[in-house]
PDB file of C-alpha atoms in Angstrom:
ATOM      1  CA  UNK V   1     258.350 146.474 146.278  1.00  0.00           C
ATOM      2  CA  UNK V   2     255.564 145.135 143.876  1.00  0.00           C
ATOM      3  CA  UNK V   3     252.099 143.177 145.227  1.00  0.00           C
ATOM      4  CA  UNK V   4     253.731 140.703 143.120  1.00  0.00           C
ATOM      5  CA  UNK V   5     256.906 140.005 144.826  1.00  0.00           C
ATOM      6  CA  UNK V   6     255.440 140.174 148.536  1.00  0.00           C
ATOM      7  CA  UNK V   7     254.524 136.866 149.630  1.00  0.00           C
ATOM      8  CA  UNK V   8     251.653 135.984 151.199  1.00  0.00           C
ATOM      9  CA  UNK V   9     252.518 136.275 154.760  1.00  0.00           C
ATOM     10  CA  UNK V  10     254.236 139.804 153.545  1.00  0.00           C
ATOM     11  CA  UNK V  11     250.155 140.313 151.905  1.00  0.00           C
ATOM     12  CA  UNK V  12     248.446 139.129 155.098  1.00  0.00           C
ATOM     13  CA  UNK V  13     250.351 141.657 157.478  1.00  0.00           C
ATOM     14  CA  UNK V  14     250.297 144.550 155.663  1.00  0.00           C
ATOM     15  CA  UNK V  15     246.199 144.281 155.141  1.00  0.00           C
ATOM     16  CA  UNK V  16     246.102 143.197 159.111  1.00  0.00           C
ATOM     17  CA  UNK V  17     248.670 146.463 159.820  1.00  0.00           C
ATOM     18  CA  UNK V  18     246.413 148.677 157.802  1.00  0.00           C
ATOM     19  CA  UNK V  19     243.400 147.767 160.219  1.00  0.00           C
ATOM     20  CA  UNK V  20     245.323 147.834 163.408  1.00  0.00           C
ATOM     21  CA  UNK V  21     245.299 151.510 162.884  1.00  0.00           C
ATOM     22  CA  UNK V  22     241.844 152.113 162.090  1.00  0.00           C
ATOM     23  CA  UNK V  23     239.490 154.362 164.428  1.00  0.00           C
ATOM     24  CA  UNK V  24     236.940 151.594 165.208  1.00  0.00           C
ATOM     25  CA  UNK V  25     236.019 149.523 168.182  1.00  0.00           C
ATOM     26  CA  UNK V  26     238.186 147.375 170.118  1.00  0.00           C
ATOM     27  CA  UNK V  27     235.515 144.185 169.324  1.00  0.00           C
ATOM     28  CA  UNK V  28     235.588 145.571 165.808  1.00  0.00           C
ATOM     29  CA  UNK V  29     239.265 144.997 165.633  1.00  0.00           C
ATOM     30  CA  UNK V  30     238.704 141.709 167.525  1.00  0.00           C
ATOM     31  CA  UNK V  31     236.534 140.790 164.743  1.00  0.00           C
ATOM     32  CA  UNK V  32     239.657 141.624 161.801  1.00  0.00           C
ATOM     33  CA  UNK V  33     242.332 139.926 163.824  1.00  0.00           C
ATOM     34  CA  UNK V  34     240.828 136.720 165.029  1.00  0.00           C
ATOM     35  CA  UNK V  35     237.155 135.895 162.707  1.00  0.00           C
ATOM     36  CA  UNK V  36     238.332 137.596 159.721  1.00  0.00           C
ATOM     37  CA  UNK V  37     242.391 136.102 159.994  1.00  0.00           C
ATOM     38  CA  UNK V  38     241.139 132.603 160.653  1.00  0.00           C
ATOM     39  CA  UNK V  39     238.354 132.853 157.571  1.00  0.00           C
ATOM     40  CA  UNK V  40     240.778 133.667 155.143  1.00  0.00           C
ATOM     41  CA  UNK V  41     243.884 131.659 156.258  1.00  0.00           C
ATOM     42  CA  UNK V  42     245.059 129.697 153.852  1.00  0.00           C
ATOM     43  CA  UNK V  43     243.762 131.754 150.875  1.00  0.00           C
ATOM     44  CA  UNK V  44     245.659 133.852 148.415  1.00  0.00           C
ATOM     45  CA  UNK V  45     245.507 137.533 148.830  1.00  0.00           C
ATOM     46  CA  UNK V  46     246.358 139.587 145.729  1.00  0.00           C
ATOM     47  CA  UNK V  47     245.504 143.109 146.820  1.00  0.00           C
ATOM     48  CA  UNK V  48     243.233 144.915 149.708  1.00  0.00           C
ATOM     49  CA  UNK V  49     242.299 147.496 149.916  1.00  0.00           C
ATOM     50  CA  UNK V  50     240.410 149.894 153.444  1.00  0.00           C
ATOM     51  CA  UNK V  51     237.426 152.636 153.756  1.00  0.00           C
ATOM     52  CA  UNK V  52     239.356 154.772 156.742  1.00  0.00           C
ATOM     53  CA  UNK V  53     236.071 156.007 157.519  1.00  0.00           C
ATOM     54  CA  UNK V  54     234.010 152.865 157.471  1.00  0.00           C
ATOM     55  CA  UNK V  55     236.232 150.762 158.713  1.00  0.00           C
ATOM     56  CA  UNK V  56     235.213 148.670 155.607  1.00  0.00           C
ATOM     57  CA  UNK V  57     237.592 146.420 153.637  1.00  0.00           C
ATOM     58  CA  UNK V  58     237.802 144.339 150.526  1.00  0.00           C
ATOM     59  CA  UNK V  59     240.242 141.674 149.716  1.00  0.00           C
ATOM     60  CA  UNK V  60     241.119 140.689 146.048  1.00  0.00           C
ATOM     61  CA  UNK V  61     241.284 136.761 145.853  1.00  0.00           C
ATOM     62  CA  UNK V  62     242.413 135.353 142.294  1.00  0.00           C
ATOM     63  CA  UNK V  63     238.789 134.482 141.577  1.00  0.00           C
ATOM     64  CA  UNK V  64     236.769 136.400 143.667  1.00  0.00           C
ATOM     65  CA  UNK V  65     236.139 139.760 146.090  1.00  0.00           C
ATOM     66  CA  UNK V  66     235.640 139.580 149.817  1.00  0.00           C
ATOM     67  CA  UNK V  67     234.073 142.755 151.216  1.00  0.00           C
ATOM     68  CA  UNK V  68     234.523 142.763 155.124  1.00  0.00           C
ATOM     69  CA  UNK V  69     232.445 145.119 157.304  1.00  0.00           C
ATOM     70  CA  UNK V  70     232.600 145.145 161.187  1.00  0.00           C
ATOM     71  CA  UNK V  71     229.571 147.739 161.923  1.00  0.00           C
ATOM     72  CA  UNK V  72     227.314 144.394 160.679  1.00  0.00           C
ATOM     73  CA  UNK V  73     230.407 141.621 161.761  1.00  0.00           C
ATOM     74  CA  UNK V  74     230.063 140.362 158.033  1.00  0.00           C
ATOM     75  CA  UNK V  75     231.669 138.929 155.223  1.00  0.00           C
ATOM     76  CA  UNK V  76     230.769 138.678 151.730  1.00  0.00           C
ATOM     77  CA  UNK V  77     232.481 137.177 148.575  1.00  0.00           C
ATOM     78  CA  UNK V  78     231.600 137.535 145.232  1.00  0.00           C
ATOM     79  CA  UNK V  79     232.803 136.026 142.080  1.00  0.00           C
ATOM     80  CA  UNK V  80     234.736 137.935 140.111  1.00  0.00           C
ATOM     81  CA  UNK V  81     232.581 137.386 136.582  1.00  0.00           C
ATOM     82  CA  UNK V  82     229.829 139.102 139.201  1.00  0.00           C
ATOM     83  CA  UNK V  83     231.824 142.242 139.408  1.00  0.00           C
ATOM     84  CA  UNK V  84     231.440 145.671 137.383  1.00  0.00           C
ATOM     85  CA  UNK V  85     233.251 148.773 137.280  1.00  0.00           C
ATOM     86  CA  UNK V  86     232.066 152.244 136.351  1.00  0.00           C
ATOM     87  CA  UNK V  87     233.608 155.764 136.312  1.00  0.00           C
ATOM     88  CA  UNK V  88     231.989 159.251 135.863  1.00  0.00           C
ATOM     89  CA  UNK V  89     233.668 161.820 135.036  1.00  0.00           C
ATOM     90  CA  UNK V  90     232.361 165.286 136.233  1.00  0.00           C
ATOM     91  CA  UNK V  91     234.912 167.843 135.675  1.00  0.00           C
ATOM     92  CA  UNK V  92     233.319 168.748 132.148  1.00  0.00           C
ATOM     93  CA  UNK V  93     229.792 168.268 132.946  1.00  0.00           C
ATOM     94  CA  UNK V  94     227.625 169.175 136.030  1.00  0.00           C
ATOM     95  CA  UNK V  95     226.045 166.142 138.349  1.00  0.00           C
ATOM     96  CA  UNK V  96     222.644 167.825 139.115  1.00  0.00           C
ATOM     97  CA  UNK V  97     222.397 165.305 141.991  1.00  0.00           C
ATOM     98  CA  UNK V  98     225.738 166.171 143.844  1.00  0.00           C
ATOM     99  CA  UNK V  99     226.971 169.860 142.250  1.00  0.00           C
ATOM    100  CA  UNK V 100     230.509 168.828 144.204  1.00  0.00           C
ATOM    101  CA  UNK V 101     230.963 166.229 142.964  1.00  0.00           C
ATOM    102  CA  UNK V 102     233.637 165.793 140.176  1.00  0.00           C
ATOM    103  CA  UNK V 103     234.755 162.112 140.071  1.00  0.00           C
ATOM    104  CA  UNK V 104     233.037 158.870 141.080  1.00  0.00           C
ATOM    105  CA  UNK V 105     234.372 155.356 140.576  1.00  0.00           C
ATOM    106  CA  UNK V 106     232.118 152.449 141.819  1.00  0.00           C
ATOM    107  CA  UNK V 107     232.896 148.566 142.018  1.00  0.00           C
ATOM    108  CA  UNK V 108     229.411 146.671 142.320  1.00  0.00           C
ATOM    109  CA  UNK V 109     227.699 143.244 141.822  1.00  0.00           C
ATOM    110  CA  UNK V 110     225.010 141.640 140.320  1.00  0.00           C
ATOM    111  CA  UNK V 111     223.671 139.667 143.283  1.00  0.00           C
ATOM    112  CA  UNK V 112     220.376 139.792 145.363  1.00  0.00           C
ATOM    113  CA  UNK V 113     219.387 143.389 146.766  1.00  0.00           C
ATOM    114  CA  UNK V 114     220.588 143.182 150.298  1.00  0.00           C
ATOM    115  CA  UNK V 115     224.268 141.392 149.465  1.00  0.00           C
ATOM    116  CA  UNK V 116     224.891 143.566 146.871  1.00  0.00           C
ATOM    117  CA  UNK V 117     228.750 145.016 146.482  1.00  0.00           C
ATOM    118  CA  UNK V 118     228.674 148.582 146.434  1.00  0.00           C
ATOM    119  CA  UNK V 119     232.239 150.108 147.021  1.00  0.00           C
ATOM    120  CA  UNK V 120     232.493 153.829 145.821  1.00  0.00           C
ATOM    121  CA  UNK V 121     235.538 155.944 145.643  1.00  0.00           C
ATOM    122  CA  UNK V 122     234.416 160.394 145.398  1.00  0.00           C
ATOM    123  CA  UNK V 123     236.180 162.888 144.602  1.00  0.00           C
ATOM    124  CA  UNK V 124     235.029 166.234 145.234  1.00  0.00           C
ATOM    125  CA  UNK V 125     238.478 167.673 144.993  1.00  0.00           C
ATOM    126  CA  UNK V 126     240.990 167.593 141.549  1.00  0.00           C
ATOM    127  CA  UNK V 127     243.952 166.837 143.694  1.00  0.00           C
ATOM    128  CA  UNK V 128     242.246 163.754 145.071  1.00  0.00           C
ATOM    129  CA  UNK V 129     241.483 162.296 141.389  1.00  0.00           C
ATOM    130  CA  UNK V 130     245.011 160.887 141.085  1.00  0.00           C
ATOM    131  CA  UNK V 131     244.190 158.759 143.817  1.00  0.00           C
ATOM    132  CA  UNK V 132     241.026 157.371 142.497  1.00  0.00           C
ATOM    133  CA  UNK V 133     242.208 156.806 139.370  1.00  0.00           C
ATOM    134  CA  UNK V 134     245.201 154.043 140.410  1.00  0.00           C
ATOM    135  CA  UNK V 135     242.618 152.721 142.418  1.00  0.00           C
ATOM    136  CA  UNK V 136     240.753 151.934 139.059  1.00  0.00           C
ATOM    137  CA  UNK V 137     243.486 150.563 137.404  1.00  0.00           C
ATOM    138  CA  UNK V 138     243.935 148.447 140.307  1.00  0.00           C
ATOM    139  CA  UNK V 139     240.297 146.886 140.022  1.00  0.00           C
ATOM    140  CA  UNK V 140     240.962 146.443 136.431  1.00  0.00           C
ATOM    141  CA  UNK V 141     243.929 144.745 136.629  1.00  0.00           C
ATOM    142  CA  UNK V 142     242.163 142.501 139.135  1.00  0.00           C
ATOM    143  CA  UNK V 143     238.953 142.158 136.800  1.00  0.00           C
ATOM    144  CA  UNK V 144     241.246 141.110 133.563  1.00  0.00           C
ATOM    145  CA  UNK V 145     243.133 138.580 135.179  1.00  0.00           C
ATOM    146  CA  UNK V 146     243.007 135.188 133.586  1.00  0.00           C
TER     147      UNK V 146
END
């Protein structure tokens, strides 16, 4: 079944599912299922998407991007004219910074220094590129909408 055809009840328990089976703290989860589900009731939810080992989370809105974190209990949204996208490609050319690394994608915002959007996806592994990549299309799908 499409994003498209889920409703948003369908939207709103499948991003709340997702989290109930993240490793993080039972007040972190408190945080998800009671702050976070009564600060975005009511809103339209066109995609999510979860950092497994963060715990982090961003929500696609039609006009905007909420980034959720529960280490710092906080929620930020940014507009999406704010929002940028970039991708390196490694596999033909050496990052002298990180040797492993072979693929980087990167969602950020222009917005003061410490509320920033930074929201990486590595690859250090071809089999994991895939993965990355519909990601990408994802957040450009999101970023073209009218």
């Amino acid at each position: 079944m499409s994003a498209d055809s889920l409703c948003q009840e369908e939207r709103m328990q499948i991003f709340f599912d997702e989290i109930s089976q993240l490793d993080i703290s039972p007040t972190q989860q408190q945080w998800y299922q009671v702050d976070v589900s009564s600060m975005i009731e009511g809103n339209t939810i066109l995609d999510h998407e979860v950092n497994t080992d963060t715990g982090e989370a961003l929500l696609f809105l039609p006009r905007s991007l909420v980034m959720l974190c529960p280490n710092q209990t906080t929620m930020h949204q940014y507009p999406r004219d704010l929002i940028h996208c970039f991708v390196e490609d490694y596999r033909k050319k050496s990052n002298p910074e990180e040797p492993n690394l072979i693929f980087k994608a990167e969602l950020f915002s222009i917005s003061p220094a410490n509320e920033q959007l930074c929201w990486v996806r590595e690859c250090t592994h071809l089999h994991h590129i895939p993965s990355v990549q519909t990601n990408v299309a994802k957040w450009m799908r999101w970023l073209n909408r009218y």
